[in-house]
Amino acid sequence: MTDDAYLFLLDDASAQLGVAPAAVGELACMETPAVRAWLAAQGSTPTSPHLRLLPPEERAAVPEGAERLPVPLSEEELVRLRHHLAPEPLARVEKELLAYRDSADGRDGLIGRALAAGVAPHRIVELTGVDPATVTAAASS
C-alpha cells in the first residue's frame, strides 16, 4: 500500500475535480467497513455524482471544508486512478507505457514520445518499470 488517497464529497457534482470512484473500477477500499460507515454518515453512496477520489499527491486539491476520508489504494489502483486524471493526450501515451511492460520493442521511441507529450520522467518509470537512468538518457537524447 502507498500513501492514502482521498475520497471526498463535492457540493457541486458538475465540478471537474478528482475522479468518480466508479470510473476507476473496483477498489478494495470501497468495500471496507470504514468507507461504508463514512458514506452512510454522509448520506451518500459509492455511485453518488458528488463522490470523488484523488491520489495522495493531489490531496491539496481537496476543497477546504469538504467532507473527506483518507483511503489506502494498491499500486495498481493508483495507476488506474492517475490514468483517469491525465488529460487525453497524456492518457493515450500512458496507456502505451503501461502496455510497454510486456514488450521491449521500441522502448526509446516510446519514452521519447512520452517525454515530448509531457509525461513526467518519474511517471514513465512508474508506468514502465524501466530504470530511471534509462529515462534520463532518453530525455537527454
Short mmCIF file of N, CA and C in Angstrom, two decimals:
data_model
loop_
_atom_site.label_atom_id
_atom_site.label_comp_id
_atom_site.label_asym_id
_atom_site.label_seq_id
_atom_site.Cartn_x
_atom_site.Cartn_y
_atom_site.Cartn_z
N MET A 1 0.84 -1.18 0.00
CA MET A 1 0.00 0.00 0.00
C MET A 1 0.88 1.24 0.00
N THR A 2 0.32 2.33 -0.44
CA THR A 2 1.05 3.59 -0.55
C THR A 2 0.43 4.61 0.40
N ASP A 3 0.86 5.87 0.26
CA ASP A 3 0.19 6.93 1.00
C ASP A 3 -1.28 6.89 0.66
N ASP A 4 -2.08 7.45 1.55
CA ASP A 4 -3.52 7.40 1.34
C ASP A 4 -3.99 8.36 0.26
N ALA A 5 -4.93 7.87 -0.54
CA ALA A 5 -5.67 8.71 -1.47
C ALA A 5 -6.81 9.32 -0.66
N TYR A 6 -7.60 10.17 -1.28
CA TYR A 6 -8.70 10.79 -0.55
C TYR A 6 -10.01 10.66 -1.30
N LEU A 7 -11.00 10.13 -0.59
CA LEU A 7 -12.39 10.19 -1.03
C LEU A 7 -12.93 11.49 -0.47
N PHE A 8 -13.71 12.20 -1.24
CA PHE A 8 -14.31 13.42 -0.72
C PHE A 8 -15.61 13.70 -1.45
N LEU A 9 -16.41 14.55 -0.85
CA LEU A 9 -17.70 14.91 -1.42
C LEU A 9 -17.66 16.36 -1.88
N LEU A 10 -18.11 16.58 -3.10
CA LEU A 10 -18.21 17.93 -3.66
C LEU A 10 -19.64 18.44 -3.49
N ASP A 11 -19.76 19.72 -3.23
CA ASP A 11 -21.10 20.32 -3.18
C ASP A 11 -21.69 20.37 -4.59
N ASP A 12 -20.85 20.68 -5.57
CA ASP A 12 -21.29 20.81 -6.96
C ASP A 12 -20.82 19.59 -7.75
N ALA A 13 -21.76 18.73 -8.10
CA ALA A 13 -21.41 17.49 -8.81
C ALA A 13 -20.86 17.74 -10.21
N SER A 14 -21.05 18.95 -10.74
CA SER A 14 -20.55 19.24 -12.08
C SER A 14 -19.09 19.71 -12.07
N ALA A 15 -18.52 19.92 -10.89
CA ALA A 15 -17.12 20.35 -10.80
C ALA A 15 -16.21 19.28 -11.37
N GLN A 16 -15.19 19.70 -12.07
CA GLN A 16 -14.25 18.78 -12.73
C GLN A 16 -13.05 18.52 -11.82
N LEU A 17 -13.27 18.03 -10.64
CA LEU A 17 -12.20 17.78 -9.69
C LEU A 17 -12.22 16.32 -9.27
N GLY A 18 -11.08 15.68 -9.36
CA GLY A 18 -10.99 14.28 -8.98
C GLY A 18 -11.69 13.37 -9.97
N VAL A 19 -11.86 12.13 -9.55
CA VAL A 19 -12.46 11.10 -10.39
C VAL A 19 -13.55 10.40 -9.58
N ALA A 20 -14.65 10.12 -10.23
CA ALA A 20 -15.68 9.31 -9.57
C ALA A 20 -15.09 7.92 -9.33
N PRO A 21 -15.14 7.41 -8.10
CA PRO A 21 -14.55 6.10 -7.84
C PRO A 21 -15.04 5.00 -8.77
N ALA A 22 -16.29 5.05 -9.17
CA ALA A 22 -16.83 4.03 -10.08
C ALA A 22 -16.12 4.04 -11.42
N ALA A 23 -15.60 5.19 -11.85
CA ALA A 23 -14.90 5.29 -13.13
C ALA A 23 -13.56 4.58 -13.10
N VAL A 24 -12.98 4.43 -11.92
CA VAL A 24 -11.67 3.80 -11.77
C VAL A 24 -11.78 2.28 -11.79
N GLY A 25 -12.96 1.77 -11.57
CA GLY A 25 -13.15 0.32 -11.49
C GLY A 25 -13.25 -0.11 -10.04
N GLU A 26 -13.17 -1.40 -9.84
CA GLU A 26 -13.30 -1.91 -8.47
C GLU A 26 -12.13 -1.46 -7.62
N LEU A 27 -12.45 -0.93 -6.45
CA LEU A 27 -11.45 -0.51 -5.48
C LEU A 27 -11.71 -1.24 -4.17
N ALA A 28 -10.71 -1.90 -3.65
CA ALA A 28 -10.87 -2.69 -2.42
C ALA A 28 -11.37 -1.82 -1.27
N CYS A 29 -10.92 -0.58 -1.20
CA CYS A 29 -11.29 0.29 -0.08
C CYS A 29 -12.79 0.56 -0.02
N MET A 30 -13.46 0.51 -1.17
CA MET A 30 -14.90 0.82 -1.20
C MET A 30 -15.72 -0.23 -0.46
N GLU A 31 -15.15 -1.41 -0.24
CA GLU A 31 -15.86 -2.48 0.45
C GLU A 31 -15.55 -2.53 1.94
N THR A 32 -14.69 -1.63 2.43
CA THR A 32 -14.31 -1.68 3.83
C THR A 32 -15.40 -1.09 4.72
N PRO A 33 -15.50 -1.58 5.96
CA PRO A 33 -16.49 -1.02 6.88
C PRO A 33 -16.29 0.48 7.11
N ALA A 34 -15.04 0.95 7.11
CA ALA A 34 -14.78 2.37 7.35
C ALA A 34 -15.38 3.23 6.24
N VAL A 35 -15.19 2.83 4.99
CA VAL A 35 -15.74 3.61 3.87
C VAL A 35 -17.26 3.52 3.87
N ARG A 36 -17.77 2.34 4.08
CA ARG A 36 -19.23 2.18 4.09
C ARG A 36 -19.87 3.02 5.21
N ALA A 37 -19.25 3.03 6.39
CA ALA A 37 -19.77 3.82 7.50
C ALA A 37 -19.66 5.32 7.20
N TRP A 38 -18.54 5.74 6.59
CA TRP A 38 -18.36 7.15 6.26
C TRP A 38 -19.41 7.59 5.25
N LEU A 39 -19.63 6.78 4.21
CA LEU A 39 -20.64 7.11 3.22
C LEU A 39 -22.03 7.19 3.86
N ALA A 40 -22.34 6.24 4.72
CA ALA A 40 -23.64 6.26 5.40
C ALA A 40 -23.78 7.51 6.26
N ALA A 41 -22.73 7.87 6.98
CA ALA A 41 -22.76 9.06 7.83
C ALA A 41 -22.95 10.33 7.00
N GLN A 42 -22.47 10.32 5.77
CA GLN A 42 -22.61 11.48 4.89
C GLN A 42 -23.92 11.46 4.11
N GLY A 43 -24.67 10.36 4.23
CA GLY A 43 -25.90 10.22 3.46
C GLY A 43 -25.60 10.06 1.98
N SER A 44 -24.50 9.37 1.67
CA SER A 44 -24.05 9.21 0.29
C SER A 44 -23.94 7.73 -0.06
N THR A 45 -23.63 7.48 -1.33
CA THR A 45 -23.45 6.12 -1.82
C THR A 45 -22.19 6.06 -2.66
N PRO A 46 -21.66 4.87 -2.94
CA PRO A 46 -20.46 4.75 -3.79
C PRO A 46 -20.67 5.27 -5.21
N THR A 47 -21.91 5.38 -5.66
CA THR A 47 -22.19 5.86 -7.02
C THR A 47 -22.67 7.30 -7.07
N SER A 48 -22.61 8.00 -5.96
CA SER A 48 -23.05 9.39 -5.92
C SER A 48 -22.24 10.25 -6.89
N PRO A 49 -22.89 11.14 -7.63
CA PRO A 49 -22.14 12.03 -8.52
C PRO A 49 -21.30 13.05 -7.76
N HIS A 50 -21.52 13.18 -6.45
CA HIS A 50 -20.76 14.11 -5.62
C HIS A 50 -19.48 13.49 -5.06
N LEU A 51 -19.38 12.15 -5.11
CA LEU A 51 -18.23 11.44 -4.54
C LEU A 51 -17.07 11.45 -5.53
N ARG A 52 -15.90 11.85 -5.05
CA ARG A 52 -14.71 11.91 -5.90
C ARG A 52 -13.52 11.30 -5.17
N LEU A 53 -12.48 11.02 -5.94
CA LEU A 53 -11.26 10.40 -5.42
C LEU A 53 -10.06 11.10 -6.04
N LEU A 54 -9.05 11.37 -5.21
CA LEU A 54 -7.80 11.96 -5.68
C LEU A 54 -6.63 11.16 -5.13
N PRO A 55 -5.54 11.04 -5.90
CA PRO A 55 -4.35 10.33 -5.41
C PRO A 55 -3.65 11.15 -4.33
N PRO A 56 -2.73 10.52 -3.59
CA PRO A 56 -2.06 11.20 -2.48
C PRO A 56 -1.39 12.52 -2.86
N GLU A 57 -0.75 12.56 -4.03
CA GLU A 57 -0.02 13.77 -4.41
C GLU A 57 -0.95 14.94 -4.76
N GLU A 58 -2.25 14.68 -4.89
CA GLU A 58 -3.22 15.73 -5.21
C GLU A 58 -4.07 16.12 -4.02
N ARG A 59 -3.72 15.65 -2.83
CA ARG A 59 -4.59 15.89 -1.66
C ARG A 59 -4.83 17.37 -1.38
N ALA A 60 -3.90 18.24 -1.75
CA ALA A 60 -4.08 19.67 -1.51
C ALA A 60 -5.23 20.24 -2.36
N ALA A 61 -5.64 19.52 -3.39
CA ALA A 61 -6.73 19.99 -4.26
C ALA A 61 -8.11 19.74 -3.65
N VAL A 62 -8.18 18.93 -2.60
CA VAL A 62 -9.47 18.68 -1.96
C VAL A 62 -9.95 20.02 -1.39
N PRO A 63 -11.15 20.44 -1.76
CA PRO A 63 -11.64 21.75 -1.31
C PRO A 63 -11.68 21.86 0.21
N GLU A 64 -11.32 23.04 0.69
CA GLU A 64 -11.37 23.33 2.12
C GLU A 64 -12.79 23.12 2.61
N GLY A 65 -12.96 22.41 3.69
CA GLY A 65 -14.27 22.17 4.27
C GLY A 65 -15.03 21.00 3.68
N ALA A 66 -14.51 20.39 2.62
CA ALA A 66 -15.19 19.24 2.03
C ALA A 66 -15.07 18.04 2.96
N GLU A 67 -16.13 17.26 3.03
CA GLU A 67 -16.06 16.02 3.79
C GLU A 67 -15.08 15.11 3.07
N ARG A 68 -14.11 14.56 3.80
CA ARG A 68 -13.07 13.74 3.16
C ARG A 68 -12.72 12.56 4.04
N LEU A 69 -12.17 11.53 3.38
CA LEU A 69 -11.74 10.33 4.08
C LEU A 69 -10.50 9.78 3.40
N PRO A 70 -9.40 9.64 4.15
CA PRO A 70 -8.21 9.01 3.54
C PRO A 70 -8.48 7.52 3.34
N VAL A 71 -8.07 7.00 2.17
CA VAL A 71 -8.27 5.58 1.86
C VAL A 71 -7.00 5.02 1.24
N PRO A 72 -6.62 3.82 1.64
CA PRO A 72 -5.44 3.19 1.03
C PRO A 72 -5.80 2.57 -0.31
N LEU A 73 -4.93 2.76 -1.30
CA LEU A 73 -5.09 2.14 -2.61
C LEU A 73 -3.85 1.32 -2.92
N SER A 74 -4.03 0.23 -3.63
CA SER A 74 -2.88 -0.56 -4.07
C SER A 74 -2.18 0.21 -5.19
N GLU A 75 -0.98 -0.21 -5.55
CA GLU A 75 -0.24 0.43 -6.64
C GLU A 75 -1.04 0.36 -7.94
N GLU A 76 -1.66 -0.78 -8.21
CA GLU A 76 -2.43 -0.95 -9.44
C GLU A 76 -3.65 -0.03 -9.44
N GLU A 77 -4.30 0.12 -8.29
CA GLU A 77 -5.45 1.02 -8.19
C GLU A 77 -5.02 2.47 -8.40
N LEU A 78 -3.85 2.83 -7.85
CA LEU A 78 -3.33 4.19 -8.05
C LEU A 78 -3.01 4.46 -9.51
N VAL A 79 -2.44 3.49 -10.20
CA VAL A 79 -2.14 3.66 -11.62
C VAL A 79 -3.43 3.94 -12.39
N ARG A 80 -4.48 3.18 -12.10
CA ARG A 80 -5.77 3.39 -12.78
C ARG A 80 -6.34 4.77 -12.46
N LEU A 81 -6.25 5.18 -11.20
CA LEU A 81 -6.75 6.49 -10.79
C LEU A 81 -5.99 7.60 -11.52
N ARG A 82 -4.67 7.52 -11.51
CA ARG A 82 -3.87 8.56 -12.17
C ARG A 82 -4.14 8.60 -13.67
N HIS A 83 -4.38 7.44 -14.26
CA HIS A 83 -4.69 7.38 -15.68
C HIS A 83 -5.96 8.17 -15.98
N HIS A 84 -6.96 8.06 -15.12
CA HIS A 84 -8.22 8.78 -15.33
C HIS A 84 -8.06 10.28 -15.13
N LEU A 85 -7.05 10.69 -14.37
CA LEU A 85 -6.84 12.12 -14.14
C LEU A 85 -6.02 12.78 -15.25
N ALA A 86 -5.31 11.99 -16.01
CA ALA A 86 -4.44 12.55 -17.05
C ALA A 86 -5.28 13.11 -18.21
N PRO A 87 -4.86 14.26 -18.76
CA PRO A 87 -5.55 14.77 -19.96
C PRO A 87 -5.45 13.73 -21.08
N GLU A 88 -6.38 13.75 -22.02
CA GLU A 88 -6.48 12.72 -23.05
C GLU A 88 -5.17 12.43 -23.78
N PRO A 89 -4.42 13.43 -24.28
CA PRO A 89 -3.17 13.07 -24.97
C PRO A 89 -2.20 12.32 -24.05
N LEU A 90 -2.13 12.75 -22.79
CA LEU A 90 -1.25 12.06 -21.85
C LEU A 90 -1.79 10.68 -21.53
N ALA A 91 -3.09 10.57 -21.38
CA ALA A 91 -3.69 9.27 -21.05
C ALA A 91 -3.39 8.24 -22.14
N ARG A 92 -3.42 8.68 -23.40
CA ARG A 92 -3.12 7.78 -24.50
C ARG A 92 -1.68 7.27 -24.42
N VAL A 93 -0.75 8.20 -24.17
CA VAL A 93 0.66 7.81 -24.08
C VAL A 93 0.88 6.95 -22.84
N GLU A 94 0.22 7.29 -21.73
CA GLU A 94 0.37 6.49 -20.52
C GLU A 94 -0.14 5.07 -20.75
N LYS A 95 -1.19 4.92 -21.53
CA LYS A 95 -1.71 3.59 -21.84
C LYS A 95 -0.65 2.79 -22.60
N GLU A 96 0.04 3.44 -23.53
CA GLU A 96 1.13 2.79 -24.26
C GLU A 96 2.26 2.40 -23.31
N LEU A 97 2.55 3.29 -22.37
CA LEU A 97 3.62 3.00 -21.41
C LEU A 97 3.26 1.78 -20.56
N LEU A 98 2.02 1.68 -20.15
CA LEU A 98 1.59 0.51 -19.38
C LEU A 98 1.72 -0.76 -20.22
N ALA A 99 1.35 -0.68 -21.47
CA ALA A 99 1.44 -1.84 -22.36
C ALA A 99 2.90 -2.22 -22.59
N TYR A 100 3.79 -1.25 -22.53
CA TYR A 100 5.22 -1.49 -22.76
C TYR A 100 5.79 -2.50 -21.77
N ARG A 101 5.23 -2.58 -20.58
CA ARG A 101 5.75 -3.50 -19.57
C ARG A 101 5.89 -4.92 -20.12
N ASP A 102 5.09 -5.24 -21.12
CA ASP A 102 5.11 -6.59 -21.68
C ASP A 102 6.00 -6.72 -22.91
N SER A 103 6.67 -5.64 -23.32
CA SER A 103 7.48 -5.68 -24.52
C SER A 103 8.61 -4.68 -24.43
N ALA A 104 9.75 -5.02 -25.01
CA ALA A 104 10.89 -4.10 -25.02
C ALA A 104 11.07 -3.46 -26.39
N ASP A 105 10.24 -3.84 -27.37
CA ASP A 105 10.35 -3.28 -28.71
C ASP A 105 10.02 -1.79 -28.71
N GLY A 106 10.89 -0.98 -29.31
CA GLY A 106 10.62 0.44 -29.46
C GLY A 106 10.67 1.25 -28.18
N ARG A 107 11.40 0.76 -27.20
CA ARG A 107 11.46 1.42 -25.89
C ARG A 107 11.87 2.88 -25.99
N ASP A 108 12.98 3.15 -26.66
CA ASP A 108 13.48 4.52 -26.70
C ASP A 108 12.52 5.46 -27.42
N GLY A 109 11.90 4.98 -28.48
CA GLY A 109 10.94 5.81 -29.21
C GLY A 109 9.72 6.13 -28.36
N LEU A 110 9.24 5.12 -27.65
CA LEU A 110 8.08 5.32 -26.79
C LEU A 110 8.41 6.29 -25.66
N ILE A 111 9.55 6.11 -25.02
CA ILE A 111 9.95 7.01 -23.94
C ILE A 111 10.10 8.43 -24.48
N GLY A 112 10.70 8.57 -25.65
CA GLY A 112 10.84 9.88 -26.27
C GLY A 112 9.50 10.54 -26.55
N ARG A 113 8.53 9.76 -27.08
CA ARG A 113 7.19 10.30 -27.33
C ARG A 113 6.50 10.71 -26.04
N ALA A 114 6.68 9.90 -25.02
CA ALA A 114 6.07 10.21 -23.73
C ALA A 114 6.64 11.51 -23.16
N LEU A 115 7.95 11.64 -23.22
CA LEU A 115 8.58 12.87 -22.73
C LEU A 115 8.11 14.08 -23.54
N ALA A 116 8.03 13.93 -24.85
CA ALA A 116 7.58 15.03 -25.72
C ALA A 116 6.12 15.40 -25.44
N ALA A 117 5.31 14.41 -25.05
CA ALA A 117 3.91 14.68 -24.75
C ALA A 117 3.72 15.33 -23.39
N GLY A 118 4.79 15.32 -22.58
CA GLY A 118 4.70 15.97 -21.27
C GLY A 118 4.55 15.02 -20.09
N VAL A 119 4.74 13.72 -20.32
CA VAL A 119 4.68 12.77 -19.20
C VAL A 119 5.96 12.95 -18.38
N ALA A 120 5.80 13.13 -17.10
CA ALA A 120 6.95 13.35 -16.21
C ALA A 120 7.83 12.10 -16.18
N PRO A 121 9.16 12.28 -16.12
CA PRO A 121 10.06 11.12 -16.08
C PRO A 121 9.73 10.12 -14.97
N HIS A 122 9.40 10.62 -13.77
CA HIS A 122 9.08 9.69 -12.68
C HIS A 122 7.83 8.87 -13.00
N ARG A 123 6.90 9.46 -13.74
CA ARG A 123 5.68 8.75 -14.12
C ARG A 123 6.00 7.67 -15.16
N ILE A 124 6.95 7.96 -16.07
CA ILE A 124 7.37 6.96 -17.05
C ILE A 124 7.99 5.76 -16.34
N VAL A 125 8.84 6.03 -15.36
CA VAL A 125 9.46 4.95 -14.57
C VAL A 125 8.38 4.13 -13.89
N GLU A 126 7.40 4.81 -13.30
CA GLU A 126 6.32 4.13 -12.60
C GLU A 126 5.50 3.25 -13.53
N LEU A 127 5.19 3.76 -14.72
CA LEU A 127 4.35 3.03 -15.66
C LEU A 127 5.07 1.87 -16.34
N THR A 128 6.34 2.06 -16.67
CA THR A 128 7.06 1.05 -17.45
C THR A 128 7.91 0.12 -16.61
N GLY A 129 8.33 0.59 -15.47
CA GLY A 129 9.23 -0.22 -14.65
C GLY A 129 10.67 -0.15 -15.10
N VAL A 130 11.00 0.73 -16.07
CA VAL A 130 12.39 0.86 -16.52
C VAL A 130 13.19 1.62 -15.48
N ASP A 131 14.48 1.47 -15.55
CA ASP A 131 15.39 2.15 -14.65
C ASP A 131 15.31 3.66 -14.89
N PRO A 132 15.33 4.48 -13.83
CA PRO A 132 15.29 5.93 -14.02
C PRO A 132 16.42 6.45 -14.91
N ALA A 133 17.58 5.80 -14.88
CA ALA A 133 18.70 6.23 -15.73
C ALA A 133 18.35 6.07 -17.21
N THR A 134 17.55 5.08 -17.55
CA THR A 134 17.14 4.86 -18.94
C THR A 134 16.27 6.04 -19.40
N VAL A 135 15.37 6.49 -18.54
CA VAL A 135 14.51 7.63 -18.88
C VAL A 135 15.35 8.90 -18.99
N THR A 136 16.27 9.08 -18.06
CA THR A 136 17.15 10.25 -18.09
C THR A 136 17.97 10.27 -19.37
N ALA A 137 18.49 9.12 -19.78
CA ALA A 137 19.27 9.03 -21.02
C ALA A 137 18.39 9.37 -22.22
N ALA A 138 17.16 8.88 -22.23
CA ALA A 138 16.25 9.17 -23.34
C ALA A 138 15.90 10.65 -23.38
N ALA A 139 15.79 11.27 -22.21
CA ALA A 139 15.46 12.70 -22.15
C ALA A 139 16.57 13.56 -22.69
N SER A 140 17.82 13.11 -22.53
CA SER A 140 18.95 13.91 -22.99
C SER A 140 19.33 13.61 -24.44
N SER A 141 18.68 12.61 -25.06
CA SER A 141 18.98 12.30 -26.46
C SER A 141 18.26 13.22 -27.39
#
